[in-house]
Amino acid sequence: MNVYDSSRIADMLKNEGYEETLKQADADIVLFNTCHIREKAAEKLFSDLGRAHLIELERLEQTGKKTIIGVVGCVVQAEDNQIIKRAPFVDFALGPLMYHTIPEVLKKISLEKEHESYVNTDFPAVSKFDFLPENKAQGACSYLAIQEGCDNFCTYCVVPYTRGAEYSRPVAEVLKEARRLVDTGTLEINLLGQNVNSYHGEDENGKERNLAYLLNRVAEIDGLKRIRYTTSYPADMTDDLIECHKNIDILMPYLHLPIQSGSDKILKAMNRRHNSSDYLRIVEKLKKANPNIGMSSDFIVGFPGETDADFQATLDVVNEVKYIQAFSFKYSRRPGTPAAVMDNQVEEKVKKQRLDILQNLLFSYQDKFNQSCIGKVMPVLFDQKGRHKGQLIGRTPYMQNLHIKTDSANINKIINVEVTDATTNSLGGKEI
Ligand code: SAH
Ligand code: SF4
């Protein structure tokens, strides 16, 4: 979501006449887009800001040019004025629902005169999407936010507080943005939302529509070759959405469906609306709809009260589903969330041990799946140049990174590739 937000911010600043540079010393404005989901992500901001301030001072001394430093995103929403207290050189800070106001804020904060730091963490009544300029493709693969915020309030999670209440963009707006992405070079669209499958946007006649409807409409766009959607909440996997995995051939056979824990006791304490057997039933239905589907998940280890037996239940789910990819994290105590004040917190050492065990198991399945791809032919979308000359990197339908030696003219194309080698994290192949 942050990659998508950053690309919309870049579109907006380009409209204002700015150009992108990756070298800070050349930049009049430096922007940090931030994540608050785990403590580590939030802390990183302050060390990055410190570095940016040093370059700001050096630039001023050497060239006499001032720099505007801005922070946007979820850390701002959570920390509010604390950002300015900890880093007073920050010129402005905007929450994730306010970044459309950047051009306005820049008018207030001119480089020429002294100004107060500006902070805005409102949850506006009118959607920011109504104010953003026309989007452009982010490349052959583009993200498209269709839903934002969350009403689920899992007890460990900051999202409902930082991104606010759930909001779905209207169908027509999504289709317009999707068409523009395809017209400007996108072959693959990843529909995004913190809870994407609870999408309930209005159609052209004011009727509420779900994600299954939207996927079918997006699939009709001429020139679009691939669709994905991320991240889904298990309890919102409706039967018609599962059917899309059978009926929409450009919907990729890969689904990220976070279970978090395999223990029903922990899932309840997490306030998830599913237990482990509900989850396994959904996976079964998905595999029936498309026997080739590959599953992915998020896991949290060391949630308050997690015992060895609870952790074993998580490993049992992994052994049952055999994920082809996954993300796993140690539980991180987030201020303001109910789990942060639960009194049965798990020791850091235990969290680390469990994470190691879980990751080894997850990697073994990922590796097994990657090895099983050797000898298969897959359509791969190449959208990046590799480190070596003549090398391109692309994505298989299963989101695996695959590199080949090929003509650089093949960039931004889908090519059939025979997989020739595999590691846990990537594949190699040759054009056929
Ligand atoms: N809406 C999605 C997840 C979005 S947040 C869902 O419900 O599944 C992305 C991931 O960050 C989560 O799936 C979770 O695994 C992780 N996460 C969120 N809060 C966390 C915390 N306090 N500690 C550790 N991981 C966390
Ligand atoms: Fe966070 Fe996902 Fe739970 Fe919403 S459903 S509170 S985004 S983990």
PDB file of N, CA and C in Angstrom, residues 9-64:
ATOM      1  N   ILE A   9       1.876  10.013  -4.732  1.00  0.00           N
ATOM      2  CA  ILE A   9       2.512  11.260  -4.282  1.00  0.00           C
ATOM      3  C   ILE A   9       3.465  11.760  -5.374  1.00  0.00           C
ATOM      4  N   ALA A  10       4.205  10.814  -5.984  1.00  0.00           N
ATOM      5  CA  ALA A  10       5.138  11.202  -7.055  1.00  0.00           C
ATOM      6  C   ALA A  10       4.353  11.789  -8.239  1.00  0.00           C
ATOM      7  N   ASP A  11       3.222  11.150  -8.617  1.00  0.00           N
ATOM      8  CA  ASP A  11       2.378  11.690  -9.703  1.00  0.00           C
ATOM      9  C   ASP A  11       1.972  13.126  -9.390  1.00  0.00           C
ATOM     10  N   MET A  12       1.596  13.338  -8.119  1.00  0.00           N
ATOM     11  CA  MET A  12       1.094  14.647  -7.700  1.00  0.00           C
ATOM     12  C   MET A  12       2.198  15.705  -7.775  1.00  0.00           C
ATOM     13  N   LEU A  13       3.391  15.334  -7.311  1.00  0.00           N
ATOM     14  CA  LEU A  13       4.497  16.300  -7.312  1.00  0.00           C
ATOM     15  C   LEU A  13       4.988  16.577  -8.734  1.00  0.00           C
ATOM     16  N   LYS A  14       4.930  15.565  -9.595  1.00  0.00           N
ATOM     17  CA  LYS A  14       5.307  15.788 -11.006  1.00  0.00           C
ATOM     18  C   LYS A  14       4.358  16.811 -11.617  1.00  0.00           C
ATOM     19  N   ASN A  15       3.080  16.710 -11.289  1.00  0.00           N
ATOM     20  CA  ASN A  15       2.083  17.686 -11.761  1.00  0.00           C
ATOM     21  C   ASN A  15       2.403  19.099 -11.302  1.00  0.00           C
ATOM     22  N   GLU A  16       3.061  19.199 -10.161  1.00  0.00           N
ATOM     23  CA  GLU A  16       3.440  20.507  -9.611  1.00  0.00           C
ATOM     24  C   GLU A  16       4.771  20.992 -10.182  1.00  0.00           C
ATOM     25  N   GLY A  17       5.349  20.203 -11.095  1.00  0.00           N
ATOM     26  CA  GLY A  17       6.596  20.629 -11.737  1.00  0.00           C
ATOM     27  C   GLY A  17       7.855  20.055 -11.116  1.00  0.00           C
ATOM     28  N   TYR A  18       7.723  19.166 -10.144  1.00  0.00           N
ATOM     29  CA  TYR A  18       8.919  18.568  -9.540  1.00  0.00           C
ATOM     30  C   TYR A  18       9.383  17.360 -10.344  1.00  0.00           C
ATOM     31  N   GLU A  19      10.661  17.044 -10.217  1.00  0.00           N
ATOM     32  CA  GLU A  19      11.225  15.843 -10.837  1.00  0.00           C
ATOM     33  C   GLU A  19      11.770  14.955  -9.735  1.00  0.00           C
ATOM     34  N   GLU A  20      11.799  13.635 -10.025  1.00  0.00           N
ATOM     35  CA  GLU A  20      12.275  12.713  -8.991  1.00  0.00           C
ATOM     36  C   GLU A  20      13.805  12.611  -9.028  1.00  0.00           C
ATOM     37  N   THR A  21      14.437  12.609  -7.885  1.00  0.00           N
ATOM     38  CA  THR A  21      15.865  12.293  -7.815  1.00  0.00           C
ATOM     39  C   THR A  21      16.084  11.377  -6.618  1.00  0.00           C
ATOM     40  N   LEU A  22      17.036  10.450  -6.763  1.00  0.00           N
ATOM     41  CA  LEU A  22      17.273   9.535  -5.656  1.00  0.00           C
ATOM     42  C   LEU A  22      18.446   9.995  -4.792  1.00  0.00           C
ATOM     43  N   LYS A  23      19.067  11.139  -5.213  1.00  0.00           N
ATOM     44  CA  LYS A  23      20.201  11.637  -4.442  1.00  0.00           C
ATOM     45  C   LYS A  23      19.732  12.804  -3.589  1.00  0.00           C
ATOM     46  N   GLN A  24      19.826  12.651  -2.293  1.00  0.00           N
ATOM     47  CA  GLN A  24      19.233  13.682  -1.439  1.00  0.00           C
ATOM     48  C   GLN A  24      19.856  15.058  -1.626  1.00  0.00           C
ATOM     49  N   ALA A  25      21.181  15.102  -1.866  1.00  0.00           N
ATOM     50  CA  ALA A  25      21.833  16.401  -1.989  1.00  0.00           C
ATOM     51  C   ALA A  25      21.261  17.219  -3.152  1.00  0.00           C
ATOM     52  N   ASP A  26      20.617  16.550  -4.127  1.00  0.00           N
ATOM     53  CA  ASP A  26      20.014  17.265  -5.257  1.00  0.00           C
ATOM     54  C   ASP A  26      18.573  17.682  -4.984  1.00  0.00           C
ATOM     55  N   ALA A  27      18.025  17.232  -3.869  1.00  0.00           N
ATOM     56  CA  ALA A  27      16.574  17.367  -3.673  1.00  0.00           C
ATOM     57  C   ALA A  27      16.185  18.613  -2.882  1.00  0.00           C
ATOM     58  N   ASP A  28      15.163  19.319  -3.395  1.00  0.00           N
ATOM     59  CA  ASP A  28      14.594  20.441  -2.643  1.00  0.00           C
ATOM     60  C   ASP A  28      13.599  19.941  -1.601  1.00  0.00           C
ATOM     61  N   ILE A  29      12.998  18.789  -1.923  1.00  0.00           N
ATOM     62  CA  ILE A  29      12.060  18.183  -0.961  1.00  0.00           C
ATOM     63  C   ILE A  29      12.467  16.735  -0.721  1.00  0.00           C
ATOM     64  N   VAL A  30      12.490  16.326   0.531  1.00  0.00           N
ATOM     65  CA  VAL A  30      12.750  14.928   0.868  1.00  0.00           C
ATOM     66  C   VAL A  30      11.525  14.411   1.617  1.00  0.00           C
ATOM     67  N   LEU A  31      10.964  13.317   1.110  1.00  0.00           N
ATOM     68  CA  LEU A  31       9.737  12.792   1.725  1.00  0.00           C
ATOM     69  C   LEU A  31       9.936  11.380   2.247  1.00  0.00           C
ATOM     70  N   PHE A  32       9.460  11.127   3.442  1.00  0.00           N
ATOM     71  CA  PHE A  32       9.489   9.775   3.999  1.00  0.00           C
ATOM     72  C   PHE A  32       8.052   9.274   4.110  1.00  0.00           C
ATOM     73  N   ASN A  33       7.779   8.135   3.473  1.00  0.00           N
ATOM     74  CA  ASN A  33       6.471   7.511   3.623  1.00  0.00           C
ATOM     75  C   ASN A  33       6.633   6.362   4.614  1.00  0.00           C
ATOM     76  N   THR A  34       5.830   6.340   5.656  1.00  0.00           N
ATOM     77  CA  THR A  34       6.184   5.510   6.818  1.00  0.00           C
ATOM     78  C   THR A  34       5.170   4.427   7.170  1.00  0.00           C
ATOM     79  N   CYS A  35       5.669   3.390   7.840  1.00  0.00           N
ATOM     80  CA  CYS A  35       4.867   2.256   8.270  1.00  0.00           C
ATOM     81  C   CYS A  35       4.935   2.132   9.794  1.00  0.00           C
ATOM     82  N   HIS A  36       3.807   1.833  10.401  1.00  0.00           N
ATOM     83  CA  HIS A  36       3.755   1.756  11.865  1.00  0.00           C
ATOM     84  C   HIS A  36       3.419   0.352  12.356  1.00  0.00           C
ATOM     85  N   ILE A  37       3.365  -0.610  11.431  1.00  0.00           N
ATOM     86  CA  ILE A  37       2.801  -1.913  11.769  1.00  0.00           C
ATOM     87  C   ILE A  37       3.595  -2.629  12.864  1.00  0.00           C
ATOM     88  N   ARG A  38       4.916  -2.543  12.796  1.00  0.00           N
ATOM     89  CA  ARG A  38       5.749  -3.109  13.862  1.00  0.00           C
ATOM     90  C   ARG A  38       6.711  -2.036  14.344  1.00  0.00           C
ATOM     91  N   GLU A  39       7.200  -2.207  15.579  1.00  0.00           N
ATOM     92  CA  GLU A  39       8.042  -1.191  16.198  1.00  0.00           C
ATOM     93  C   GLU A  39       9.282  -0.892  15.358  1.00  0.00           C
ATOM     94  N   LYS A  40       9.846  -1.948  14.775  1.00  0.00           N
ATOM     95  CA  LYS A  40      11.088  -1.810  14.025  1.00  0.00           C
ATOM     96  C   LYS A  40      10.903  -0.832  12.853  1.00  0.00           C
ATOM     97  N   ALA A  41       9.771  -0.970  12.164  1.00  0.00           N
ATOM     98  CA  ALA A  41       9.515  -0.107  11.010  1.00  0.00           C
ATOM     99  C   ALA A  41       9.420   1.344  11.459  1.00  0.00           C
ATOM    100  N   ALA A  42       8.767   1.591  12.581  1.00  0.00           N
ATOM    101  CA  ALA A  42       8.575   2.956  13.061  1.00  0.00           C
ATOM    102  C   ALA A  42       9.896   3.568  13.539  1.00  0.00           C
ATOM    103  N   GLU A  43      10.711   2.781  14.252  1.00  0.00           N
ATOM    104  CA  GLU A  43      11.982   3.297  14.778  1.00  0.00           C
ATOM    105  C   GLU A  43      12.952   3.678  13.668  1.00  0.00           C
ATOM    106  N   LYS A  44      12.883   2.932  12.572  1.00  0.00           N
ATOM    107  CA  LYS A  44      13.772   3.178  11.441  1.00  0.00           C
ATOM    108  C   LYS A  44      13.605   4.620  10.935  1.00  0.00           C
ATOM    109  N   LEU A  45      12.394   5.124  11.025  1.00  0.00           N
ATOM    110  CA  LEU A  45      12.138   6.479  10.539  1.00  0.00           C
ATOM    111  C   LEU A  45      13.053   7.486  11.213  1.00  0.00           C
ATOM    112  N   PHE A  46      13.170   7.368  12.566  1.00  0.00           N
ATOM    113  CA  PHE A  46      13.915   8.408  13.264  1.00  0.00           C
ATOM    114  C   PHE A  46      15.412   8.358  12.953  1.00  0.00           C
ATOM    115  N   SER A  47      15.947   7.169  12.715  1.00  0.00           N
ATOM    116  CA  SER A  47      17.363   7.140  12.323  1.00  0.00           C
ATOM    117  C   SER A  47      17.520   7.676  10.893  1.00  0.00           C
ATOM    118  N   ASP A  48      16.582   7.357  10.009  1.00  0.00           N
ATOM    119  CA  ASP A  48      16.651   7.891   8.638  1.00  0.00           C
ATOM    120  C   ASP A  48      16.505   9.415   8.637  1.00  0.00           C
ATOM    121  N   LEU A  49      15.624   9.913   9.512  1.00  0.00           N
ATOM    122  CA  LEU A  49      15.434  11.375   9.573  1.00  0.00           C
ATOM    123  C   LEU A  49      16.719  12.064  10.031  1.00  0.00           C
ATOM    124  N   GLY A  50      17.399  11.458  11.001  1.00  0.00           N
ATOM    125  CA  GLY A  50      18.650  12.028  11.508  1.00  0.00           C
ATOM    126  C   GLY A  50      19.668  12.154  10.373  1.00  0.00           C
ATOM    127  N   ARG A  51      19.780  11.107   9.573  1.00  0.00           N
ATOM    128  CA  ARG A  51      20.702  11.126   8.427  1.00  0.00           C
ATOM    129  C   ARG A  51      20.305  12.199   7.425  1.00  0.00           C
ATOM    130  N   ALA A  52      19.015  12.300   7.165  1.00  0.00           N
ATOM    131  CA  ALA A  52      18.525  13.284   6.186  1.00  0.00           C
ATOM    132  C   ALA A  52      18.831  14.704   6.666  1.00  0.00           C
ATOM    133  N   HIS A  53      18.730  14.914   7.978  1.00  0.00           N
ATOM    134  CA  HIS A  53      18.993  16.250   8.524  1.00  0.00           C
ATOM    135  C   HIS A  53      20.454  16.637   8.335  1.00  0.00           C
ATOM    136  N   LEU A  54      21.361  15.667   8.511  1.00  0.00           N
ATOM    137  CA  LEU A  54      22.788  15.956   8.312  1.00  0.00           C
ATOM    138  C   LEU A  54      23.054  16.393   6.872  1.00  0.00           C
ATOM    139  N   ILE A  55      22.439  15.673   5.923  1.00  0.00           N
ATOM    140  CA  ILE A  55      22.630  16.038   4.503  1.00  0.00           C
ATOM    141  C   ILE A  55      22.001  17.413   4.230  1.00  0.00           C
ATOM    142  N   GLU A  56      20.868  17.675   4.879  1.00  0.00           N
ATOM    143  CA  GLU A  56      20.211  18.980   4.737  1.00  0.00           C
ATOM    144  C   GLU A  56      21.163  20.103   5.165  1.00  0.00           C
ATOM    145  N   LEU A  57      21.840  19.906   6.307  1.00  0.00           N
ATOM    146  CA  LEU A  57      22.745  20.937   6.827  1.00  0.00           C
ATOM    147  C   LEU A  57      23.962  21.117   5.916  1.00  0.00           C
ATOM    148  N   GLU A  58      24.476  19.988   5.436  1.00  0.00           N
ATOM    149  CA  GLU A  58      25.639  20.014   4.547  1.00  0.00           C
ATOM    150  C   GLU A  58      25.298  20.757   3.247  1.00  0.00           C
ATOM    151  N   ARG A  59      24.105  20.465   2.718  1.00  0.00           N
ATOM    152  CA  ARG A  59      23.662  21.096   1.461  1.00  0.00           C
ATOM    153  C   ARG A  59      23.533  22.615   1.645  1.00  0.00           C
ATOM    154  N   LEU A  60      22.976  22.989   2.796  1.00  0.00           N
ATOM    155  CA  LEU A  60      22.798  24.416   3.078  1.00  0.00           C
ATOM    156  C   LEU A  60      24.153  25.110   3.145  1.00  0.00           C
ATOM    157  N   GLU A  61      25.095  24.434   3.801  1.00  0.00           N
ATOM    158  CA  GLU A  61      26.424  25.031   3.958  1.00  0.00           C
ATOM    159  C   GLU A  61      27.146  25.136   2.615  1.00  0.00           C
ATOM    160  N   GLN A  62      27.041  24.069   1.819  1.00  0.00           N
ATOM    161  CA  GLN A  62      27.815  24.046   0.567  1.00  0.00           C
ATOM    162  C   GLN A  62      27.171  24.828  -0.567  1.00  0.00           C
ATOM    163  N   THR A  63      25.840  24.856  -0.626  1.00  0.00           N
ATOM    164  CA  THR A  63      25.178  25.486  -1.786  1.00  0.00           C
ATOM    165  C   THR A  63      24.276  26.641  -1.394  1.00  0.00           C
ATOM    166  N   GLY A  64      24.026  26.801  -0.115  1.00  0.00           N
ATOM    167  CA  GLY A  64      23.112  27.848   0.345  1.00  0.00           C
ATOM    168  C   GLY A  64      21.649  27.486   0.122  1.00  0.00           C
TER     169      GLY A  64
END
